[in-house]
PDB file of C-alpha atoms in Angstrom:
ATOM      1  CA  MET A 541      85.967 103.379  82.584  1.00 51.00           C
ATOM      2  CA  VAL A 542      84.758 105.639  85.391  1.00 57.00           C
ATOM      3  CA  THR A 543      81.271 104.127  85.306  1.00 63.00           C
ATOM      4  CA  LYS A 544      82.814 100.638  85.196  1.00 62.00           C
ATOM      5  CA  LEU A 545      84.915 101.360  88.302  1.00 60.00           C
ATOM      6  CA  TYR A 546      81.859 102.878  89.962  1.00 62.00           C
ATOM      7  CA  LYS A 547      79.884  99.710  89.283  1.00 64.00           C
ATOM      8  CA  LEU A 548      82.759  97.585  90.634  1.00 59.00           C
ATOM      9  CA  LYS A 549      82.776  99.746  93.743  1.00 60.00           C
ATOM     10  CA  LYS A 550      79.039  99.296  94.189  1.00 67.00           C
ATOM     11  CA  THR A 551      79.235  95.511  94.018  1.00 73.00           C
ATOM     12  CA  GLY A 552      82.216  95.315  96.355  1.00 78.00           C
ATOM     13  CA  ILE A 553      84.402  93.496  93.810  1.00 83.00           C
ATOM     14  CA  PHE A 554      86.765  96.478  93.734  1.00 84.00           C
ATOM     15  CA  ASP A 555      87.224  96.273  97.519  1.00 86.00           C
ATOM     16  CA  TYR A 556      87.558  92.481  97.387  1.00 88.00           C
ATOM     17  CA  VAL A 557      90.349  92.638  94.786  1.00 90.00           C
ATOM     18  CA  LEU A 558      92.102  95.623  96.397  1.00 92.00           C
ATOM     19  CA  VAL A 559      92.187  93.948  99.840  1.00 93.00           C
ATOM     20  CA  ARG A 560      93.999  90.982  98.235  1.00 94.00           C
ATOM     21  CA  ILE A 561      96.396  93.174  96.247  1.00 94.00           C
ATOM     22  CA  THR A 562      97.321  95.217  99.344  1.00 95.00           C
ATOM     23  CA  ALA A 563      97.796  91.916 101.220  1.00 95.00           C
ATOM     24  CA  VAL A 564     100.280  90.668  98.609  1.00 95.00           C
ATOM     25  CA  ILE A 565     102.200  93.985  98.690  1.00 95.00           C
ATOM     26  CA  GLN A 566     102.553  93.683 102.472  1.00 95.00           C
ATOM     27  CA  ALA A 567     103.533  90.009 102.223  1.00 95.00           C
ATOM     28  CA  VAL A 568     106.385  90.842  99.832  1.00 95.00           C
ATOM     29  CA  TYR A 569     107.548  93.838 101.905  1.00 94.00           C
ATOM     30  CA  PHE A 570     107.625  91.963 105.201  1.00 94.00           C
ATOM     31  CA  SER A 571     109.359  88.985 103.565  1.00 94.00           C
ATOM     32  CA  VAL A 572     112.114  91.363 102.411  1.00 92.00           C
ATOM     33  CA  ILE A 573     112.338  92.942 105.902  1.00 90.00           C
ATOM     34  CA  THR A 574     112.528  89.508 107.524  1.00 91.00           C
ATOM     35  CA  PHE A 575     115.201  88.376 105.065  1.00 91.00           C
ATOM     36  CA  TYR A 576     117.223  91.539 105.781  1.00 88.00           C
ATOM     37  CA  TRP A 577     116.892  90.916 109.525  1.00 88.00           C
ATOM     38  CA  LEU A 578     117.945  87.263 109.172  1.00 89.00           C
ATOM     39  CA  VAL A 579     121.036  88.185 107.113  1.00 87.00           C
ATOM     40  CA  ASN A 580     122.343  90.878 109.487  1.00 80.00           C
ATOM     41  CA  ARG A 581     120.729  90.438 112.864  1.00 81.00           C
ATOM     42  CA  ASP A 582     122.924  92.437 115.231  1.00 78.00           C
ATOM     43  CA  PHE A 583     122.526  95.729 113.403  1.00 79.00           C
ATOM     44  CA  LYS A 584     123.340  99.100 114.881  1.00 86.00           C
ATOM     45  CA  TYR A 585     121.629 102.452 114.329  1.00 89.00           C
ATOM     46  CA  GLU A 586     123.729 103.190 111.222  1.00 89.00           C
ATOM     47  CA  GLN A 587     122.599  99.994 109.460  1.00 88.00           C
ATOM     48  CA  LEU A 588     118.922 100.456 110.372  1.00 87.00           C
ATOM     49  CA  SER A 589     118.803 104.084 109.281  1.00 88.00           C
ATOM     50  CA  GLY A 590     120.892 103.190 106.207  1.00 89.00           C
ATOM     51  CA  PHE A 591     118.347 100.508 105.286  1.00 89.00           C
ATOM     52  CA  PHE A 592     115.516 103.034 105.408  1.00 89.00           C
ATOM     53  CA  ASP A 593     117.612 105.455 103.307  1.00 90.00           C
ATOM     54  CA  ILE A 594     117.521 103.074 100.311  1.00 90.00           C
ATOM     55  CA  LEU A 595     115.237 104.727  97.762  1.00 91.00           C
ATOM     56  CA  ILE A 596     113.282 101.602  96.803  1.00 91.00           C
ATOM     57  CA  ILE A 597     112.697 100.773 100.507  1.00 91.00           C
ATOM     58  CA  GLU A 598     111.517 104.344 101.161  1.00 91.00           C
ATOM     59  CA  ILE A 599     109.076 104.198  98.257  1.00 93.00           C
ATOM     60  CA  PHE A 600     107.747 100.805  99.327  1.00 93.00           C
ATOM     61  CA  THR A 601     107.482 101.879 102.975  1.00 93.00           C
ATOM     62  CA  VAL A 602     105.001 104.566 101.924  1.00 94.00           C
ATOM     63  CA  ILE A 603     103.174 102.181  99.551  1.00 95.00           C
ATOM     64  CA  VAL A 604     102.980  99.521 102.290  1.00 95.00           C
ATOM     65  CA  ALA A 605     101.735 102.087 104.843  1.00 95.00           C
ATOM     66  CA  ILE A 606      98.939 103.033 102.419  1.00 95.00           C
ATOM     67  CA  SER A 607      98.275  99.304 101.825  1.00 95.00           C
ATOM     68  CA  ILE A 608      98.044  98.586 105.558  1.00 94.00           C
ATOM     69  CA  ALA A 609      95.778 101.617 105.970  1.00 94.00           C
ATOM     70  CA  TYR A 610      93.355 100.416 103.278  1.00 94.00           C
ATOM     71  CA  HIS A 611      93.547  96.755 104.333  1.00 94.00           C
ATOM     72  CA  SER A 612      92.897  97.546 108.002  1.00 93.00           C
ATOM     73  CA  VAL A 613      90.018  99.954 107.304  1.00 94.00           C
ATOM     74  CA  GLN A 614      88.346  97.250 105.189  1.00 93.00           C
ATOM     75  CA  GLY A 615      89.163  94.490 107.680  1.00 93.00           C
ATOM     76  CA  ILE A 616      87.980  96.381 110.745  1.00 93.00           C
ATOM     77  CA  TRP A 617      84.798  97.332 108.879  1.00 93.00           C
ATOM     78  CA  ASN A 618      84.203  93.602 108.223  1.00 91.00           C
ATOM     79  CA  VAL A 619      84.845  92.616 111.838  1.00 91.00           C
ATOM     80  CA  ALA A 620      82.881  95.545 113.276  1.00 92.00           C
ATOM     81  CA  THR A 621      79.804  94.955 111.113  1.00 91.00           C
ATOM     82  CA  ASP A 622      79.916  91.226 111.973  1.00 89.00           C
ATOM     83  CA  TYR A 623      80.249  91.393 115.754  1.00 88.00           C
ATOM     84  CA  LEU A 624      79.423  94.939 116.873  1.00 89.00           C
ATOM     85  CA  THR A 625      75.757  94.621 115.919  1.00 87.00           C
ATOM     86  CA  GLN A 626      72.655  95.139 118.060  1.00 87.00           C
ATOM     87  CA  ALA A 627      71.906  91.390 117.812  1.00 82.00           C
ATOM     88  CA  GLN A 628      75.318  90.535 119.267  1.00 80.00           C
ATOM     89  CA  ILE A 629      76.027  93.182 121.912  1.00 83.00           C
ATOM     90  CA  GLY A 630      72.792  95.176 122.249  1.00 83.00           C
ATOM     91  CA  ALA A 631      72.200  98.909 122.117  1.00 85.00           C
ATOM     92  CA  SER A 632      75.849  99.810 122.780  1.00 87.00           C
ATOM     93  CA  ALA A 633      76.563  98.719 119.196  1.00 87.00           C
ATOM     94  CA  LYS A 634      75.019 101.961 117.970  1.00 88.00           C
ATOM     95  CA  LEU A 635      77.839 103.932 119.551  1.00 91.00           C
ATOM     96  CA  LEU A 636      80.641 101.362 119.583  1.00 91.00           C
ATOM     97  CA  ARG A 637      80.569 100.404 115.905  1.00 92.00           C
ATOM     98  CA  PRO A 638      81.031 103.933 114.507  1.00 93.00           C
ATOM     99  CA  ALA A 639      83.640 104.571 117.205  1.00 94.00           C
ATOM    100  CA  VAL A 640      85.717 101.524 116.193  1.00 93.00           C
ATOM    101  CA  ILE A 641      85.352 102.270 112.476  1.00 94.00           C
ATOM    102  CA  GLY A 642      86.257 105.904 113.119  1.00 94.00           C
ATOM    103  CA  PHE A 643      89.317 104.809 115.097  1.00 93.00           C
ATOM    104  CA  SER A 644      90.398 102.576 112.206  1.00 93.00           C
ATOM    105  CA  TRP A 645      90.386 105.656 109.952  1.00 94.00           C
ATOM    106  CA  PHE A 646      92.442 107.586 112.533  1.00 94.00           C
ATOM    107  CA  GLN A 647      94.890 104.674 112.758  1.00 92.00           C
ATOM    108  CA  ALA A 648      95.132 104.403 108.976  1.00 94.00           C
ATOM    109  CA  LEU A 649      95.882 108.102 108.497  1.00 94.00           C
ATOM    110  CA  GLY A 650      98.392 107.947 111.370  1.00 94.00           C
ATOM    111  CA  LEU A 651     100.275 105.096 109.687  1.00 94.00           C
ATOM    112  CA  ILE A 652     100.505 106.978 106.385  1.00 94.00           C
ATOM    113  CA  PHE A 653     101.659 110.124 108.225  1.00 93.00           C
ATOM    114  CA  CYS A 654     104.357 108.123 110.057  1.00 92.00           C
ATOM    115  CA  SER A 655     105.588 106.543 106.816  1.00 92.00           C
ATOM    116  CA  PHE A 656     106.175 110.013 105.350  1.00 91.00           C
ATOM    117  CA  TYR A 657     107.947 110.976 108.570  1.00 88.00           C
ATOM    118  CA  ILE A 658     110.397 108.072 108.036  1.00 86.00           C
ATOM    119  CA  LEU A 659     111.448 109.649 104.726  1.00 82.00           C
ATOM    120  CA  GLY A 660     113.083 112.401 106.811  1.00 67.00           C
TER     121      GLY A 660
ATOM    122  CA  MET B1186      62.283  76.961 118.933  1.00 52.00           C
ATOM    123  CA  ASN B1187      65.423  75.033 119.820  1.00 64.00           C
ATOM    124  CA  SER B1188      67.294  76.358 116.817  1.00 63.00           C
ATOM    125  CA  PRO B1189      69.824  79.066 117.683  1.00 57.00           C
ATOM    126  CA  ARG B1190      68.892  82.615 116.756  1.00 61.00           C
ATOM    127  CA  TYR B1191      72.423  83.500 115.815  1.00 62.00           C
ATOM    128  CA  LEU B1192      75.772  81.789 115.787  1.00 63.00           C
ATOM    129  CA  ASN B1193      77.409  82.212 119.173  1.00 67.00           C
ATOM    130  CA  LEU B1194      81.051  81.413 118.571  1.00 64.00           C
ATOM    131  CA  PHE B1195      81.531  80.469 122.234  1.00 69.00           C
ATOM    132  CA  LYS B1196      78.793  77.822 122.150  1.00 70.00           C
ATOM    133  CA  ILE B1197      79.549  75.895 118.976  1.00 71.00           C
ATOM    134  CA  ALA B1198      82.438  73.479 118.496  1.00 77.00           C
ATOM    135  CA  LEU B1199      84.449  75.003 115.677  1.00 80.00           C
ATOM    136  CA  PRO B1200      86.214  72.691 113.219  1.00 86.00           C
ATOM    137  CA  LEU B1201      89.937  73.246 112.530  1.00 88.00           C
ATOM    138  CA  PRO B1202      89.387  75.511 109.488  1.00 89.00           C
ATOM    139  CA  GLY B1203      86.925  77.518 111.592  1.00 89.00           C
ATOM    140  CA  ILE B1204      89.498  77.991 114.350  1.00 90.00           C
ATOM    141  CA  SER B1205      92.049  79.025 111.719  1.00 91.00           C
ATOM    142  CA  SER B1206      89.578  81.532 110.304  1.00 91.00           C
ATOM    143  CA  ILE B1207      88.626  83.093 113.638  1.00 90.00           C
ATOM    144  CA  LEU B1208      92.293  83.286 114.681  1.00 93.00           C
ATOM    145  CA  HIS B1209      92.910  85.177 111.431  1.00 94.00           C
ATOM    146  CA  ARG B1210      90.453  87.788 112.675  1.00 93.00           C
ATOM    147  CA  ILE B1211      91.754  87.818 116.240  1.00 93.00           C
ATOM    148  CA  SER B1212      95.331  88.268 114.986  1.00 94.00           C
ATOM    149  CA  ALA B1213      94.030  91.023 112.691  1.00 94.00           C
ATOM    150  CA  VAL B1214      92.553  92.928 115.632  1.00 93.00           C
ATOM    151  CA  ALA B1215      95.762  92.443 117.659  1.00 93.00           C
ATOM    152  CA  ILE B1216      97.881  93.767 114.781  1.00 93.00           C
ATOM    153  CA  PHE B1217      95.420  96.621 114.248  1.00 92.00           C
ATOM    154  CA  VAL B1218      95.634  97.762 117.867  1.00 92.00           C
ATOM    155  CA  LEU B1219      99.444  97.534 118.016  1.00 93.00           C
ATOM    156  CA  SER B1220     100.402  98.725 114.520  1.00 92.00           C
ATOM    157  CA  LEU B1221     100.383 102.487 115.175  1.00 92.00           C
ATOM    158  CA  PRO B1222     102.323 102.285 118.494  1.00 93.00           C
ATOM    159  CA  MET B1223     104.897 100.001 116.811  1.00 93.00           C
ATOM    160  CA  MET B1224     105.132 102.368 113.854  1.00 93.00           C
ATOM    161  CA  GLY B1225     105.657 105.205 116.349  1.00 93.00           C
ATOM    162  CA  ILE B1226     108.492 103.237 117.969  1.00 94.00           C
ATOM    163  CA  LEU B1227     110.107 102.649 114.551  1.00 92.00           C
ATOM    164  CA  VAL B1228     109.871 106.359 113.643  1.00 92.00           C
ATOM    165  CA  PHE B1229     111.266 107.319 117.066  1.00 92.00           C
ATOM    166  CA  SER B1230     114.170 104.852 116.817  1.00 92.00           C
ATOM    167  CA  LEU B1231     115.069 106.127 113.335  1.00 91.00           C
ATOM    168  CA  SER B1232     114.992 109.807 114.373  1.00 89.00           C
ATOM    169  CA  SER B1233     118.437 109.825 116.051  1.00 89.00           C
ATOM    170  CA  LYS B1234     121.147 107.590 117.524  1.00 91.00           C
ATOM    171  CA  ALA B1235     120.256 108.626 121.098  1.00 93.00           C
ATOM    172  CA  ASN B1236     116.586 107.748 120.547  1.00 92.00           C
ATOM    173  CA  TYR B1237     117.639 104.414 119.032  1.00 92.00           C
ATOM    174  CA  GLU B1238     119.514 103.595 122.250  1.00 92.00           C
ATOM    175  CA  ILE B1239     116.357 104.424 124.259  1.00 93.00           C
ATOM    176  CA  ILE B1240     114.393 101.901 122.157  1.00 92.00           C
ATOM    177  CA  ILE B1241     117.151  99.304 122.687  1.00 91.00           C
ATOM    178  CA  LEU B1242     116.643  99.835 126.433  1.00 92.00           C
ATOM    179  CA  LEU B1243     112.882  99.419 125.934  1.00 92.00           C
ATOM    180  CA  PHE B1244     113.511  96.005 124.376  1.00 91.00           C
ATOM    181  CA  GLU B1245     115.387  94.969 127.551  1.00 91.00           C
ATOM    182  CA  ASN B1246     112.011  95.174 129.323  1.00 92.00           C
ATOM    183  CA  ILE B1247     110.681  91.614 129.518  1.00 93.00           C
ATOM    184  CA  LEU B1248     107.039  92.734 129.309  1.00 95.00           C
ATOM    185  CA  PHE B1249     107.594  94.811 126.170  1.00 94.00           C
ATOM    186  CA  LYS B1250     109.723  92.075 124.618  1.00 94.00           C
ATOM    187  CA  SER B1251     106.962  89.507 125.232  1.00 94.00           C
ATOM    188  CA  LEU B1252     104.371  91.864 123.758  1.00 94.00           C
ATOM    189  CA  PHE B1253     106.596  92.452 120.724  1.00 94.00           C
ATOM    190  CA  SER B1254     107.161  88.701 120.241  1.00 94.00           C
ATOM    191  CA  LEU B1255     103.400  88.110 120.341  1.00 94.00           C
ATOM    192  CA  PHE B1256     102.924  90.996 117.876  1.00 95.00           C
ATOM    193  CA  ILE B1257     105.412  89.455 115.434  1.00 95.00           C
ATOM    194  CA  THR B1258     103.815  86.016 115.871  1.00 95.00           C
ATOM    195  CA  ALA B1259     100.376  87.513 115.202  1.00 95.00           C
ATOM    196  CA  ILE B1260     101.742  89.100 112.011  1.00 95.00           C
ATOM    197  CA  PHE B1261     103.249  85.769 110.928  1.00 95.00           C
ATOM    198  CA  TYR B1262     100.000  83.910 111.637  1.00 96.00           C
ATOM    199  CA  HIS B1263      97.986  86.528 109.740  1.00 95.00           C
ATOM    200  CA  PHE B1264     100.491  86.222 106.855  1.00 95.00           C
ATOM    201  CA  VAL B1265     100.324  82.402 106.640  1.00 95.00           C
ATOM    202  CA  SER B1266      96.575  82.258 107.166  1.00 94.00           C
ATOM    203  CA  GLY B1267      96.128  85.025 104.598  1.00 94.00           C
ATOM    204  CA  LEU B1268      98.167  83.017 102.062  1.00 94.00           C
ATOM    205  CA  ARG B1269      95.849  80.063 102.735  1.00 94.00           C
ATOM    206  CA  HIS B1270      92.801  82.259 102.125  1.00 93.00           C
ATOM    207  CA  LEU B1271      94.418  83.583  98.950  1.00 93.00           C
ATOM    208  CA  VAL B1272      94.985  80.036  97.639  1.00 94.00           C
ATOM    209  CA  MET B1273      91.324  79.251  98.361  1.00 93.00           C
ATOM    210  CA  ASP B1274      90.287  82.442  96.536  1.00 91.00           C
ATOM    211  CA  PHE B1275      91.887  80.933  93.433  1.00 91.00           C
ATOM    212  CA  GLY B1276      89.826  77.771  93.883  1.00 90.00           C
ATOM    213  CA  TYR B1277      92.351  75.334  95.368  1.00 91.00           C
ATOM    214  CA  TRP B1278      92.331  73.549  98.753  1.00 90.00           C
ATOM    215  CA  GLU B1279      88.575  73.803  98.936  1.00 88.00           C
ATOM    216  CA  THR B1280      87.808  70.199  99.916  1.00 90.00           C
ATOM    217  CA  LEU B1281      87.163  69.306 103.560  1.00 90.00           C
ATOM    218  CA  ARG B1282      90.404  67.337 103.795  1.00 91.00           C
ATOM    219  CA  ALA B1283      92.512  70.073 102.192  1.00 91.00           C
ATOM    220  CA  GLY B1284      90.869  72.656 104.449  1.00 91.00           C
ATOM    221  CA  ARG B1285      91.737  70.670 107.572  1.00 92.00           C
ATOM    222  CA  VAL B1286      95.301  69.919 106.475  1.00 93.00           C
ATOM    223  CA  SER B1287      96.026  73.523 105.459  1.00 93.00           C
ATOM    224  CA  ALA B1288      94.485  74.843 108.705  1.00 93.00           C
ATOM    225  CA  LEU B1289      96.700  72.490 110.689  1.00 94.00           C
ATOM    226  CA  ALA B1290      99.666  73.623 108.578  1.00 94.00           C
ATOM    227  CA  THR B1291      99.047  77.275 109.560  1.00 94.00           C
ATOM    228  CA  PHE B1292      99.106  76.315 113.258  1.00 95.00           C
ATOM    229  CA  ILE B1293     102.235  74.172 112.956  1.00 95.00           C
ATOM    230  CA  SER B1294     104.143  76.747 110.898  1.00 95.00           C
ATOM    231  CA  THR B1295     103.190  79.499 113.373  1.00 95.00           C
ATOM    232  CA  GLY B1296     104.375  77.307 116.253  1.00 96.00           C
ATOM    233  CA  LEU B1297     107.676  76.658 114.476  1.00 96.00           C
ATOM    234  CA  PHE B1298     108.043  80.366 113.713  1.00 95.00           C
ATOM    235  CA  PHE B1299     107.293  81.346 117.312  1.00 95.00           C
ATOM    236  CA  PHE B1300     109.923  79.034 118.785  1.00 95.00           C
ATOM    237  CA  SER B1301     112.568  79.884 116.191  1.00 94.00           C
ATOM    238  CA  PHE B1302     111.861  83.593 116.793  1.00 92.00           C
ATOM    239  CA  LEU B1303     112.296  83.097 120.542  1.00 93.00           C
ATOM    240  CA  TYR B1304     115.496  81.123 119.903  1.00 93.00           C
ATOM    241  CA  LEU B1305     116.918  83.899 117.716  1.00 90.00           C
ATOM    242  CA  THR B1306     115.967  86.887 119.894  1.00 87.00           C
ATOM    243  CA  TRP B1307     115.925  85.815 123.558  1.00 82.00           C
TER     244      TRP B1307
END
């Protein structure tokens, strides 16, 4: 099993599938949020904080934060390695590409940290 | 010698599915840049009732409200366009005609979403 996963990781299939799975998780979560917002639009602080006190929402907020983190790190890696290359923007790519990819990791960890902060 | 050395996206006329695809990336970068600040705002507004009122005041600012509307629209476009990509991953909508129609559908649905969002919030 471990070697199988390792092989999947090497071929990129693991990443390919996981990017889609994390996308679906986010799609469901934001559909629920949008539905909640459409049903009671003029909410006050009590309703908003009450919504994020629901256990299933709290759990999924953390799961979605992790999903966004993974999805964005993969996505920014794709964009950065496509456009921030020496052929496209010259020598500055050498510095800019690792900087952007590094920032995506910072952003990802920040999102996960914030999602735990919401739990209280 | 006349053949291009690489694809310069500013010099080639992109077909509709191509525009849809590149907008998926542009919206991705926009969401990426704004996601952590917006998450910070959500955490701040949830921290106490007084802080929530501060965020309500922030939304009175026309510049921030415009930025937020564009952020939400970018998320919706990325969502719809992502669904289209997901359908194509499963092997449907892969003909030229289906690609064009579904690309157009992402633009139209995003336009409808944008105006209904403005109608509901402004």
